[in-house]
Coordinates of C-alpha atoms and ligand atoms in Angstrom, one line a residue:
M1 CA -6.6 -6.9 -0.8
C2 CA -8.2 -9.6 -3.4
G3 CA -5.8 -10.2 -6.2
I4 CA -7.5 -10.5 -10.1
V5 CA -5.9 -11.7 -13.0
G6 CA -7.2 -12.0 -16.9
Y7 CA -5.7 -13.4 -19.7
A8 CA -6.8 -13.7 -23.5
G9 CA -4.0 -15.0 -25.8
P10 CA -2.8 -17.7 -28.2
R11 CA -0.9 -19.9 -25.5
A12 CA -3.6 -22.7 -25.7
Q13 CA -1.4 -25.5 -26.8
A14 CA 1.9 -24.9 -24.8
P15 CA 3.0 -26.9 -22.1
S16 CA 3.0 -24.7 -18.5
S17 CA 1.9 -21.5 -20.3
R18 CA -1.7 -22.2 -20.9
P19 CA -4.2 -19.8 -19.8
V20 CA -4.6 -21.4 -16.6
D21 CA -0.9 -21.5 -16.0
V22 CA -0.9 -17.7 -16.9
A23 CA -3.2 -17.1 -14.3
L24 CA -1.7 -19.1 -11.6
Q25 CA 1.6 -17.2 -12.3
G26 CA -0.7 -13.9 -11.8
L27 CA -1.8 -14.8 -9.0
A28 CA 1.4 -16.0 -7.3
R29 CA 2.9 -12.3 -8.3
L30 CA -0.6 -10.8 -6.3
E31 CA 0.1 -13.3 -3.3
Y32 CA 1.6 -10.1 -1.4
R33 CA -1.7 -8.7 -1.4
G34 CA -3.0 -11.3 1.5
Y35 CA -5.7 -13.9 0.8
D36 CA -7.4 -16.7 2.0
S37 CA -8.9 -18.6 -0.8
A38 CA -8.3 -18.8 -4.7
G39 CA -9.9 -19.8 -7.7
V40 CA -9.7 -19.6 -11.5
A41 CA -12.0 -20.0 -14.6
V42 CA -11.2 -21.2 -18.0
I43 CA -12.9 -21.9 -21.1
D44 CA -11.9 -25.6 -22.5
D45 CA -13.6 -26.5 -25.6
G46 CA -16.4 -24.2 -25.5
S47 CA -17.4 -25.2 -21.6
L48 CA -16.7 -22.8 -18.8
R49 CA -14.7 -24.7 -16.0
V50 CA -14.3 -23.2 -12.7
T51 CA -11.9 -24.6 -9.7
K52 CA -11.6 -22.8 -6.6
R53 CA -10.3 -23.6 -3.3
A54 CA -10.1 -22.3 0.5
G55 CA -6.5 -21.4 1.7
K56 CA -3.5 -20.7 0.0
L57 CA -2.6 -21.1 -3.6
A58 CA -1.0 -24.5 -3.1
N59 CA -4.5 -26.2 -2.6
L60 CA -5.8 -24.5 -5.7
R61 CA -2.8 -26.2 -7.9
E62 CA -3.4 -29.5 -6.0
A63 CA -7.1 -29.3 -7.2
L64 CA -6.1 -28.7 -10.9
E65 CA -3.4 -31.2 -11.3
G66 CA -4.3 -33.5 -13.7
G67 CA -7.6 -31.5 -14.7
A68 CA -8.6 -31.1 -18.3
E69 CA -8.2 -27.2 -18.4
T70 CA -5.8 -27.6 -21.6
T71 CA -7.2 -25.8 -24.3
G72 CA -9.4 -22.4 -24.8
Q73 CA -7.8 -18.9 -25.2
V74 CA -9.0 -16.9 -21.9
S75 CA -8.7 -17.4 -18.1
I76 CA -9.8 -15.3 -15.3
A77 CA -8.4 -15.7 -11.5
H78 CA -8.9 -14.4 -8.2
T79 CA -7.4 -14.5 -4.6
R80 CA -10.2 -13.3 -2.4
W81 CA -9.6 -12.0 1.0
A82 CA -12.9 -12.6 2.8
T83 CA -15.7 -9.8 3.4
H84 CA -19.0 -10.8 2.7
G85 CA -19.1 -14.7 3.9
G86 CA -16.4 -16.9 5.3
P87 CA -13.0 -18.4 3.7
T88 CA -14.3 -21.5 1.9
D89 CA -14.4 -23.1 -1.0
V90 CA -17.9 -22.0 -2.0
N91 CA -17.4 -18.4 -1.2
A92 CA -14.0 -18.4 -3.2
H93 CA -14.3 -16.7 -6.9
P94 CA -14.7 -17.2 -9.4
H95 CA -18.6 -17.3 -9.1
Q96 CA -20.8 -18.8 -11.7
G97 CA -23.9 -17.4 -13.0
G98 CA -26.8 -17.9 -15.3
R99 CA -29.4 -20.4 -15.5
Q100 CA -26.9 -23.0 -16.7
G101 CA -23.7 -21.5 -15.0
E102 CA -22.8 -20.5 -18.2
I103 CA -20.8 -17.3 -17.0
A104 CA -18.1 -16.9 -14.5
V105 CA -17.3 -13.7 -12.8
V106 CA -14.2 -12.5 -10.4
H107 CA -14.7 -9.6 -8.1
N108 CA -12.7 -7.1 -5.9
G109 CA -14.5 -4.6 -3.9
I110 CA -17.9 -4.7 -2.0
I111 CA -21.1 -4.3 -3.8
E112 CA -23.6 -2.3 -1.6
N113 CA -26.7 -2.8 -3.1
F114 CA -26.1 -6.6 -3.3
A115 CA -29.2 -7.5 -1.0
G116 CA -31.7 -5.9 -3.0
L117 CA -30.0 -7.3 -6.4
R118 CA -30.0 -11.0 -4.9
A119 CA -33.7 -11.0 -3.7
E120 CA -34.7 -9.9 -7.2
L121 CA -32.6 -12.2 -9.0
E122 CA -33.7 -15.0 -6.9
A123 CA -37.3 -14.0 -7.7
D124 CA -36.2 -14.1 -11.4
G125 CA -35.1 -18.0 -10.8
F126 CA -31.6 -17.4 -10.5
S127 CA -30.1 -19.6 -7.7
F128 CA -27.3 -18.6 -5.2
L129 CA -24.9 -21.0 -3.7
S130 CA -22.5 -18.3 -1.9
E131 CA -23.0 -15.9 0.8
T132 CA -21.1 -13.2 -1.0
D133 CA -22.2 -10.0 -2.7
S134 CA -20.1 -10.9 -5.8
E135 CA -22.3 -13.7 -6.9
A136 CA -25.2 -11.4 -7.6
A137 CA -22.9 -9.6 -9.8
A138 CA -22.4 -13.0 -11.8
H139 CA -26.0 -13.5 -12.1
L140 CA -26.6 -9.9 -13.0
V141 CA -24.2 -9.9 -16.3
A142 CA -25.7 -13.4 -17.1
R143 CA -29.2 -11.8 -17.0
E144 CA -28.1 -9.3 -19.3
M145 CA -26.2 -11.4 -21.5
E146 CA -29.8 -13.3 -22.0
G147 CA -31.5 -10.1 -23.3
V148 CA -28.4 -8.6 -25.4
G149 CA -26.1 -11.6 -26.4
D150 CA -23.1 -9.5 -26.2
L151 CA -21.0 -9.7 -23.4
T152 CA -19.3 -6.4 -23.4
E153 CA -23.1 -4.7 -23.2
A154 CA -24.1 -7.2 -20.8
M155 CA -21.4 -6.1 -18.2
R156 CA -21.9 -2.6 -19.3
R157 CA -25.4 -2.6 -18.0
A158 CA -25.0 -4.6 -15.1
A159 CA -21.9 -2.5 -13.9
A160 CA -23.9 0.7 -14.5
S161 CA -26.5 -0.6 -12.0
L162 CA -24.2 -1.6 -9.4
E163 CA -23.5 0.2 -6.1
G164 CA -20.3 0.2 -4.4
A165 CA -16.7 -0.3 -5.3
F166 CA -15.9 -3.2 -7.8
T167 CA -13.6 -4.7 -10.3
L168 CA -15.3 -7.4 -12.0
L169 CA -13.9 -9.7 -14.9
A170 CA -16.4 -11.9 -16.9
V171 CA -15.8 -14.7 -19.0
H172 CA -19.1 -16.2 -20.7
Q173 CA -18.9 -19.7 -22.8
D174 CA -20.6 -18.1 -25.7
A175 CA -17.7 -15.7 -26.0
P176 CA -14.8 -17.8 -25.5
D177 CA -12.0 -15.3 -27.0
T178 CA -12.9 -12.3 -24.5
V179 CA -12.6 -11.3 -21.1
V180 CA -14.6 -8.2 -20.2
A181 CA -13.9 -6.4 -17.2
A182 CA -15.5 -2.8 -15.5
R183 CA -14.2 -1.0 -12.6
R184 CA -15.6 1.7 -10.3
N185 CA -13.7 2.8 -7.3
S186 CA -11.3 -0.3 -7.5
P187 CA -8.0 -0.9 -9.4
L188 CA -7.6 -2.5 -12.7
V189 CA -4.7 -2.1 -15.4
V190 CA -4.6 -3.8 -18.6
G191 CA -1.1 -5.6 -19.9
L192 CA -0.7 -5.1 -23.7
G193 CA 1.6 -8.3 -25.0
E194 CA 2.4 -9.3 -28.5
G195 CA -0.7 -10.9 -29.5
E196 CA -1.9 -11.7 -25.9
N197 CA -3.5 -9.2 -23.5
F198 CA -3.7 -9.4 -19.6
L199 CA -5.7 -7.9 -16.8
G200 CA -4.7 -7.3 -13.4
S201 CA -5.4 -5.5 -10.3
D202 CA -1.9 -4.3 -10.3
V203 CA 1.0 -4.7 -13.0
A204 CA 2.6 -7.3 -10.5
A205 CA 0.0 -9.6 -12.4
F206 CA 1.7 -9.3 -15.4
V207 CA 5.0 -7.6 -15.3
D208 CA 7.1 -10.5 -16.2
S209 CA 4.9 -10.9 -19.5
T210 CA 4.9 -7.7 -20.7
K211 CA 6.1 -4.2 -19.4
E212 CA 3.5 -2.3 -21.6
A213 CA 0.1 -1.1 -19.6
L214 CA -2.9 0.9 -20.1
E215 CA -5.0 2.6 -17.3
I216 CA -8.5 1.8 -17.1
G217 CA -10.4 4.9 -16.2
Q218 CA -13.1 5.4 -13.6
D219 CA -16.8 3.9 -14.8
Q220 CA -15.2 2.2 -17.6
V221 CA -15.6 -1.4 -19.5
V222 CA -12.8 -2.9 -21.0
T223 CA -13.0 -5.9 -23.6
V224 CA -9.7 -7.8 -24.1
A225 CA -9.1 -10.4 -26.6
A226 CA -5.8 -12.1 -28.1
D227 CA -5.3 -9.0 -30.6
E228 CA -7.6 -6.5 -29.2
V229 CA -8.5 -4.1 -26.4
R230 CA -11.5 -2.1 -26.4
I231 CA -12.9 0.4 -23.9
I232 CA -16.0 1.9 -23.4
D233 CA -17.7 4.0 -20.4
F234 CA -20.7 3.2 -18.6
D235 CA -22.7 5.4 -20.7
G236 CA -21.4 3.0 -24.0
T237 CA -19.3 6.0 -25.2
E238 CA -15.9 4.6 -26.8
V239 CA -13.3 5.7 -24.8
T240 CA -9.9 6.4 -27.0
D241 CA -7.8 8.2 -24.6
A242 CA -6.6 5.6 -22.4
K243 CA -3.2 6.2 -21.1
R244 CA -0.6 3.7 -22.0
Y245 CA 2.7 3.7 -20.2
T246 CA 5.8 1.7 -19.6
I247 CA 6.1 -0.3 -16.3
E248 CA 9.3 0.9 -15.0
W249 CA 9.4 -2.2 -12.3
D250 CA 11.7 -5.0 -13.0
A251 CA 9.9 -8.6 -12.8
A252 CA 13.3 -9.7 -10.8
A253 CA 12.7 -6.9 -8.3
A254 CA 9.8 -8.7 -7.2
Q255 CA 11.6 -12.0 -6.3
K256 CA 13.3 -12.2 -3.0
G257 CA 16.7 -12.3 -4.0
G258 CA 18.2 -14.5 -1.4
Y259 CA 16.6 -13.0 1.7
D260 CA 14.5 -15.2 3.9
S261 CA 11.7 -12.7 3.0
F262 CA 10.6 -9.9 1.0
M263 CA 10.3 -7.9 3.9
A264 CA 14.0 -8.6 4.7
K265 CA 14.8 -8.1 1.2
E266 CA 12.9 -4.4 1.1
I267 CA 14.9 -3.5 4.4
H268 CA 18.1 -3.9 2.8
E269 CA 17.1 -2.1 -0.2
Q270 CA 16.2 1.0 1.8
A271 CA 19.6 3.1 0.9
G272 CA 18.8 2.3 -2.8
A273 CA 15.1 3.4 -2.3
V274 CA 15.6 6.8 -0.6
A275 CA 18.5 7.5 -3.0
D276 CA 15.7 6.8 -6.0
T277 CA 13.3 9.1 -4.2
L278 CA 15.7 11.9 -4.2
L279 CA 17.3 11.4 -7.3
G280 CA 17.1 14.2 -9.9
R281 CA 15.2 16.5 -7.7
L282 CA 17.9 19.5 -7.6
E283 CA 18.3 21.5 -10.9
N284 CA 20.8 24.5 -10.5
G285 CA 20.4 24.7 -7.1
S286 CA 16.6 24.8 -7.3
L287 CA 14.1 22.2 -6.3
K288 CA 12.2 20.7 -8.9
L289 CA 9.4 18.1 -8.7
D290 CA 8.0 17.5 -12.0
E291 CA 5.0 15.8 -11.0
M292 CA 3.9 18.9 -9.1
D293 CA 1.0 20.5 -11.3
I294 CA -0.3 23.0 -8.8
D295 CA 0.3 26.7 -9.8
P296 CA 2.6 28.2 -7.3
S297 CA 0.3 31.0 -6.4
V298 CA -2.1 28.4 -5.2
L299 CA 0.7 27.0 -3.2
R300 CA 1.6 30.3 -1.8
S301 CA -2.0 31.2 -0.8
I302 CA -2.4 28.1 1.4
D303 CA -2.8 28.6 5.1
K304 CA -3.1 24.9 6.3
I305 CA -2.0 21.4 5.2
V306 CA -3.9 18.3 6.3
V307 CA -2.0 15.1 5.7
V308 CA -4.5 12.2 5.4
A309 CA -3.1 8.6 5.7
C310 CA -3.5 5.3 7.4
G311 CA -1.3 3.1 9.5
T312 CA 2.5 3.2 8.5
A313 CA 1.5 6.1 6.0
A314 CA 0.3 8.0 8.8
N315 CA 3.4 7.6 10.9
A316 CA 5.3 9.1 7.6
G317 CA 2.6 11.8 8.0
A318 CA 3.6 12.7 11.2
V319 CA 7.2 13.0 10.4
A320 CA 6.0 15.6 7.9
K321 CA 4.1 17.6 10.5
Y322 CA 7.5 18.5 12.0
A323 CA 9.5 19.2 8.8
I324 CA 6.6 21.3 7.2
E325 CA 6.0 23.4 10.1
H326 CA 9.7 24.1 10.8
W327 CA 10.1 24.9 7.5
C328 CA 7.4 26.4 5.8
R329 CA 5.6 27.9 9.2
I330 CA 2.4 26.5 7.5
P331 CA 0.1 24.7 10.6
T332 CA 0.1 21.3 9.7
E333 CA -2.6 18.7 11.1
V334 CA -1.9 14.9 10.1
E335 CA -5.5 13.1 10.1
L336 CA -6.1 9.1 10.0
A337 CA -8.0 9.2 6.4
H338 CA -10.8 7.1 7.7
E339 CA -11.7 9.7 10.5
F340 CA -11.0 12.7 8.3
R341 CA -14.5 13.0 6.3
Y342 CA -16.6 11.9 9.2
R343 CA -15.8 14.8 11.9
D344 CA -16.8 17.4 9.2
P345 CA -12.9 19.1 8.9
V346 CA -12.7 22.3 8.1
V347 CA -11.2 22.6 4.7
T348 CA -11.3 25.1 2.5
E349 CA -9.8 26.4 -1.0
K350 CA -7.0 27.5 1.2
T351 CA -6.4 24.0 2.3
L352 CA -3.5 21.8 0.9
V353 CA -4.3 18.3 1.5
V354 CA -1.4 15.5 1.4
A355 CA -2.4 11.9 0.6
I356 CA 0.3 9.7 1.4
S357 CA -0.4 5.9 0.1
Q358 CA 2.0 3.3 -1.0
S359 CA -0.7 1.5 -2.9
G360 CA -2.5 4.4 -4.0
E361 CA -5.5 2.5 -3.7
T362 CA -6.3 2.4 -0.2
M363 CA -9.9 3.2 -0.1
D364 CA -9.9 5.0 3.4
T365 CA -7.5 7.5 1.6
L366 CA -9.1 7.8 -1.4
M367 CA -12.2 8.7 0.3
A368 CA -10.4 11.5 2.2
V369 CA -9.1 12.7 -0.8
R370 CA -12.6 12.6 -2.5
H371 CA -14.0 14.7 0.2
A372 CA -11.0 17.4 0.2
R373 CA -11.4 18.1 -3.6
E374 CA -15.2 18.4 -2.9
Q375 CA -14.7 21.0 -0.5
G376 CA -12.3 22.9 -2.6
A377 CA -8.8 21.9 -1.4
K378 CA -6.0 21.1 -3.5
V379 CA -4.7 17.6 -2.8
I380 CA -0.9 16.2 -3.7
A381 CA -0.7 12.7 -3.6
L382 CA 2.6 11.0 -2.3
C383 CA 2.4 7.2 -3.8
N384 CA 4.5 4.6 -4.8
T385 CA 2.3 3.1 -7.3
R386 CA 2.2 4.9 -10.7
G387 CA -1.1 4.6 -12.6
S388 CA -2.9 3.9 -9.2
T389 CA -6.2 5.7 -8.4
I390 CA -5.1 8.0 -5.5
P391 CA -2.7 9.8 -7.6
R392 CA -5.0 9.9 -10.7
E393 CA -7.4 11.6 -8.3
S394 CA -5.2 14.4 -7.0
D395 CA -4.3 17.5 -8.3
A396 CA -0.5 16.7 -8.4
A397 CA 1.5 13.6 -7.5
L398 CA 4.8 13.2 -6.2
Y399 CA 6.0 9.5 -6.7
L400 CA 8.3 7.6 -4.2
H401 CA 10.3 5.7 -6.9
V402 CA 11.2 2.8 -4.2
G403 CA 9.9 0.0 -6.7
P404 CA 7.6 -2.6 -5.8
E405 CA 6.8 -3.5 -2.2
I406 CA 5.8 -7.2 -1.5
A407 CA 5.7 -7.5 2.0
V408 CA 2.5 -6.8 3.9
A409 CA 4.2 -4.5 6.5
S410 CA 5.7 -1.7 4.7
T411 CA 9.3 -0.9 5.1
K412 CA 11.0 0.8 2.2
A413 CA 7.9 2.9 1.1
Y414 CA 7.8 4.2 4.8
L415 CA 11.3 5.6 4.1
G416 CA 10.4 6.8 0.6
Q417 CA 7.4 8.7 2.0
I418 CA 9.2 10.4 4.6
A419 CA 12.1 11.6 1.9
A420 CA 8.9 12.4 -0.4
C421 CA 7.4 14.7 2.7
Y422 CA 10.8 16.3 3.4
L423 CA 10.9 17.2 -0.5
L424 CA 7.7 18.7 -0.4
G425 CA 8.3 20.6 2.8
L426 CA 11.6 21.9 1.1
F427 CA 9.8 22.5 -2.4
L428 CA 6.9 24.5 -0.3
A429 CA 9.7 26.4 1.7
Q430 CA 11.0 27.5 -1.5
T431 CA 7.8 28.3 -3.4
R432 CA 6.8 30.4 -0.3
G433 CA 10.2 32.1 0.1
N434 CA 10.4 30.6 3.5
L435 CA 14.1 29.5 3.4
Y436 CA 16.5 30.8 1.4
P437 CA 18.2 29.0 -1.8
D438 CA 21.4 28.3 0.4
E439 CA 19.2 27.1 3.1
I440 CA 17.5 24.6 1.0
A441 CA 20.7 23.5 -0.9
A442 CA 22.5 22.7 2.5
L443 CA 19.2 20.7 3.8
M444 CA 19.2 19.0 0.5
G445 CA 23.1 18.3 0.7
D446 CA 22.5 16.5 4.2
L447 CA 19.6 14.6 2.8
E448 CA 21.6 13.3 0.3
Q449 CA 24.0 11.9 2.8
I450 CA 21.1 9.7 4.3
P451 CA 21.4 6.9 1.8
D452 CA 25.2 6.1 2.6
Q453 CA 24.0 6.6 6.4
I454 CA 21.1 4.1 6.0
Q455 CA 24.0 1.7 4.5
Q456 CA 25.8 2.0 7.4
V457 CA 22.7 1.1 9.8
L458 CA 22.0 -2.0 7.7
D459 CA 25.6 -3.1 7.5
S460 CA 25.5 -3.1 11.2
S461 CA 22.4 -5.1 12.0
A462 CA 24.0 -8.1 13.4
Q463 CA 23.5 -6.8 16.8
V464 CA 19.7 -6.0 16.4
E465 CA 19.3 -9.3 14.6
K466 CA 21.1 -11.2 17.9
L467 CA 18.7 -8.9 20.2
A468 CA 15.5 -9.9 18.5
Q469 CA 16.8 -14.1 18.4
D470 CA 17.2 -13.6 22.0
M471 CA 13.9 -11.5 22.9
K472 CA 11.7 -14.0 20.8
D473 CA 9.5 -14.9 23.8
V474 CA 9.1 -11.6 25.1
S475 CA 5.2 -11.0 25.4
S476 CA 5.5 -7.0 25.5
V477 CA 7.5 -4.3 24.5
L478 CA 7.3 -0.5 24.8
F479 CA 8.9 2.2 22.4
L480 CA 9.3 5.8 23.3
G481 CA 10.7 8.9 21.2
R482 CA 10.1 12.9 21.2
H483 CA 9.7 15.0 18.3
V484 CA 10.3 12.9 14.9
G485 CA 11.5 10.0 17.7
Y486 CA 7.4 10.0 18.4
P487 CA 6.4 8.8 15.2
T488 CA 9.3 6.2 15.0
A489 CA 8.2 4.9 18.1
M490 CA 4.8 4.2 17.0
E491 CA 6.0 2.7 13.6
G492 CA 8.5 0.2 15.6
A493 CA 5.3 -0.7 17.5
L494 CA 3.2 -1.1 14.6
K495 CA 5.6 -3.5 13.0
L496 CA 6.3 -5.7 16.0
K497 CA 2.4 -6.3 16.3
E498 CA 1.6 -6.6 12.9
I499 CA 4.2 -9.1 11.9
A500 CA 5.5 -10.8 15.4
Y501 CA 1.9 -10.6 17.1
I502 CA 3.7 -9.0 20.0
H503 CA 1.8 -6.6 22.3
A504 CA 3.7 -3.2 21.6
E505 CA 3.0 0.5 22.2
G506 CA 4.7 3.3 21.1
F507 CA 4.3 6.4 23.2
A508 CA 5.7 10.1 23.2
A509 CA 8.1 10.0 26.2
G510 CA 6.5 12.8 27.5
E511 CA 3.5 11.2 28.1
L512 CA 5.0 8.4 29.9
K513 CA 4.4 10.2 33.5
H514 CA 0.5 10.8 32.5
G515 CA -0.3 6.9 32.6
P516 CA 1.9 4.7 30.5
I517 CA 4.9 4.2 32.9
A518 CA 2.5 2.2 35.1
L519 CA 3.0 -0.4 32.4
V520 CA 6.8 -0.6 33.4
E521 CA 7.8 -3.6 35.6
E522 CA 11.1 -5.4 36.3
G523 CA 12.5 -6.4 32.8
Q524 CA 10.0 -5.0 30.6
P525 CA 12.0 -4.0 27.4
V526 CA 11.7 -0.8 26.4
F527 CA 13.1 1.0 23.1
V528 CA 14.0 4.6 23.5
I529 CA 14.6 6.8 20.3
V530 CA 17.1 9.4 21.5
P531 CA 17.6 12.7 19.2
S532 CA 21.0 14.2 18.6
P533 CA 22.9 15.7 21.6
N534 CA 24.1 18.6 19.1
G535 CA 20.6 19.8 17.6
R536 CA 18.3 20.9 20.2
H537 CA 19.7 20.0 23.6
S538 CA 16.5 20.5 25.9
L539 CA 15.1 17.8 23.6
H540 CA 18.0 15.2 24.1
S541 CA 18.3 15.9 27.9
K542 CA 14.6 15.2 28.5
V543 CA 14.8 11.9 26.8
V544 CA 17.8 11.0 28.7
S545 CA 15.9 11.6 31.5
N546 CA 12.8 9.1 30.5
I547 CA 15.5 6.3 29.7
Q548 CA 16.1 7.0 33.6
E549 CA 12.7 7.0 34.7
V550 CA 11.6 3.8 33.0
R551 CA 15.2 2.1 34.4
A552 CA 14.5 3.2 37.7
R553 CA 11.6 1.2 37.7
G554 CA 13.1 -2.0 36.5
A555 CA 12.8 -1.6 32.5
R556 CA 15.2 -2.9 30.0
T557 CA 16.7 0.0 28.4
L558 CA 17.1 -0.7 24.5
V559 CA 18.5 2.7 23.1
I560 CA 19.1 4.0 19.9
A561 CA 21.4 6.9 19.9
E562 CA 23.7 8.9 17.9
E563 CA 27.4 7.8 17.3
G564 CA 29.5 9.1 20.3
D565 CA 26.6 10.3 22.2
E566 CA 27.8 9.1 25.7
A567 CA 25.2 10.6 27.8
V568 CA 22.7 7.6 27.4
L569 CA 25.7 4.8 28.2
P570 CA 25.1 5.0 32.1
Y571 CA 21.2 4.4 31.5
A572 CA 21.2 1.8 28.5
D573 CA 21.2 -2.0 28.8
E574 CA 22.0 -2.0 25.1
V575 CA 22.9 0.9 22.6
I576 CA 22.2 0.7 19.1
W577 CA 24.5 3.6 17.3
V578 CA 23.0 5.5 14.2
P579 CA 25.1 8.0 12.3
A580 CA 24.8 11.8 13.1
T581 CA 22.6 14.0 11.3
R582 CA 20.1 16.6 11.5
T583 CA 17.4 15.9 14.3
L584 CA 14.6 16.0 11.4
F585 CA 16.2 13.5 9.3
A586 CA 17.0 11.2 12.2
A587 CA 13.6 9.9 11.1
L588 CA 15.1 8.0 8.2
L589 CA 17.7 6.2 10.2
T590 CA 16.6 5.5 13.7
V591 CA 13.6 3.1 12.4
I592 CA 15.7 0.7 10.8
P593 CA 17.0 -1.2 13.8
L594 CA 13.1 -1.4 14.7
Q595 CA 12.3 -2.6 11.3
I596 CA 15.0 -5.1 11.4
F597 CA 14.3 -6.2 15.1
S598 CA 10.5 -7.2 14.3
C599 CA 11.5 -9.1 10.9
E600 CA 14.1 -11.0 12.5
L601 CA 12.1 -11.6 15.8
A602 CA 8.9 -13.1 13.7
T603 CA 11.5 -15.0 11.6
A604 CA 12.9 -16.3 14.8
K605 CA 9.3 -17.2 15.9
G606 CA 8.8 -19.2 12.6
L607 CA 6.0 -16.7 11.2
D608 CA 5.2 -16.1 8.0
V609 CA 6.6 -12.5 7.8
D610 CA 5.6 -11.3 4.4
Q611 CA 2.0 -12.0 5.0
P612 CA 0.9 -11.4 8.4
R613 CA -2.5 -13.2 9.7
N614 CA -5.5 -11.0 9.1
L615 CA -3.6 -8.4 7.1
A616 CA -3.7 -7.3 3.4
K617 CA -1.3 -5.4 1.4
S618 CA -3.8 -3.4 -0.4
V619 CA -6.8 -2.3 1.8
T620 CA -9.5 -1.5 -0.8
V621 CA -12.7 -1.4 1.4
E622 CA -13.4 1.3 3.7
Ligands
F6R701 C1 1.9 -1.4 7.9 C2 1.2 -1.1 6.9 C3 0.0 -0.5 6.8 C4 -0.3 0.4 5.5 C5 -2.0 1.4 5.2 C6 -1.6 2.0 4.3 O1 3.3 -2.0 7.9 O2 1.8 -1.7 5.7 O3 -0.2 0.2 7.7 O4 0.7 1.8 5.7 O5 -2.4 0.3 5.1 O6 -1.3 1.5 3.0 P1 -0.8 2.5 1.9 O7 0.3 3.1 2.1 O8 -0.9 1.8 0.5 O9 -2.2 3.5 1.4

């Protein structure tokens, strides 16, 4: 969601690397989070200058051209995804606060007590220009500054009186060398440079300048100058144990690398991504998950697993259910994270909650994690982003290692999430003695073949690309599957909806006759994901019957099947072949043609594949 950048350093005089340029470069790297306005504040010759525009970064750049923002040592900047008030110039951040507009603040999150604060501040003579909750924070920090004359202390006092979720960054014209930030329930990370320091809502904001980062904990205030980073908590106590780490992501990994879109690039990176998720997990025949910090006796005692996640991550969770129940015989539920805590779920100390999130910042999932821990459950996070909030607030974390995912639509992280779910399932089976070591080794052996098989699917993408181009004017597509083919169908439909804006539905194929088959008319495209004919034969034949059912009613059947599965040929208008693997592991292969289909179709329609309308990469509000 909103992107935040802060900079304090000596670059004042260097052309195209002034604080304003550093801020704009950071915003460009955060564009993938989704936004509808952008702005920047600098302190120039002792005066605060704020420039902000609705729309894309190009509008902001245009407004800055020929501007006087040439000197000064600090900048803060923001890309906004509208919540309170529409995406206008006035509602864009930074917001100026104070009686003379002497402070600028950017904010990510939602301030829940803003209405009361606004009334109180207006009564105290502060004027509001925007409809946002954030402007109240700007005035609040400014009012505290009037009293204490120190920006860090002013921020600390203001932050302690705010309710809700926020990352705040502030610059004040009386403190021209520093940026002060605070966070609660919203991401913030510090980049440590040589004689310069950075702030970002994630490391992408500064990864091309430094790889050294510092985690900022919950309810903390950080003051950043060119050669100093100081952290205190909301009580004013100095924080000396902030965790420093080195960012593994390469700045080049965040570039498009010759593809039309980040999404296309990320789809084509999936063989390496899954290989990286699986890398180094097997040692002397035994599975080793080194981020797993829960006592084995606790894992042996659990009697239920609840997977919490949203969107694509929830579809990965649905695959996990098939694997974990089959291997570990533990009842496993998959719950959309935003529904979880509101239905008063049965969670005990014997429940293991698995939170799946690419970003590690999805607020709905974070709230589910907190609720589960309050009930005494242990939580394992499956996340891609190191240092993000969900793994930090969980009992253990298993990282995906798939590298940065920039496109809003998740692809390589989905495969990484499924692979991580398999690892977790096998680890639980090993710990609880549900599978013998040789069975685990055989399963791991087959899993390790998957990256090569993914590459084979990617190498034959031309057929699906042509199909997508030919179908660019369709208005509705259905997706059917059974077993792990069902979440694959859901994921195929989600991808098509979100980036190509085409009506799409994913169904469990067996559900068809209970209603959805009424949708099928002459020419209706229906993708069907067919399980291996070699695994569970009755499962395979049931799906082949489903293909016949829809075809008999005029559907155009687009069948994804295992190489050599001739049983589908009489009923398929088009067959997309994938290599043979275990029924469970096919979820890592059969979804790829569906990802390629959506990406290519949206590209053929001339849509913004990486930043689809109304969507944000990291959804940090509930
Ligand atoms: C769809 C998509 C979203 C995310 C969901 C959860 O392509 O990307 O549905 O999967 O918002 O995000 P994370 O995994 O960051 O928690």
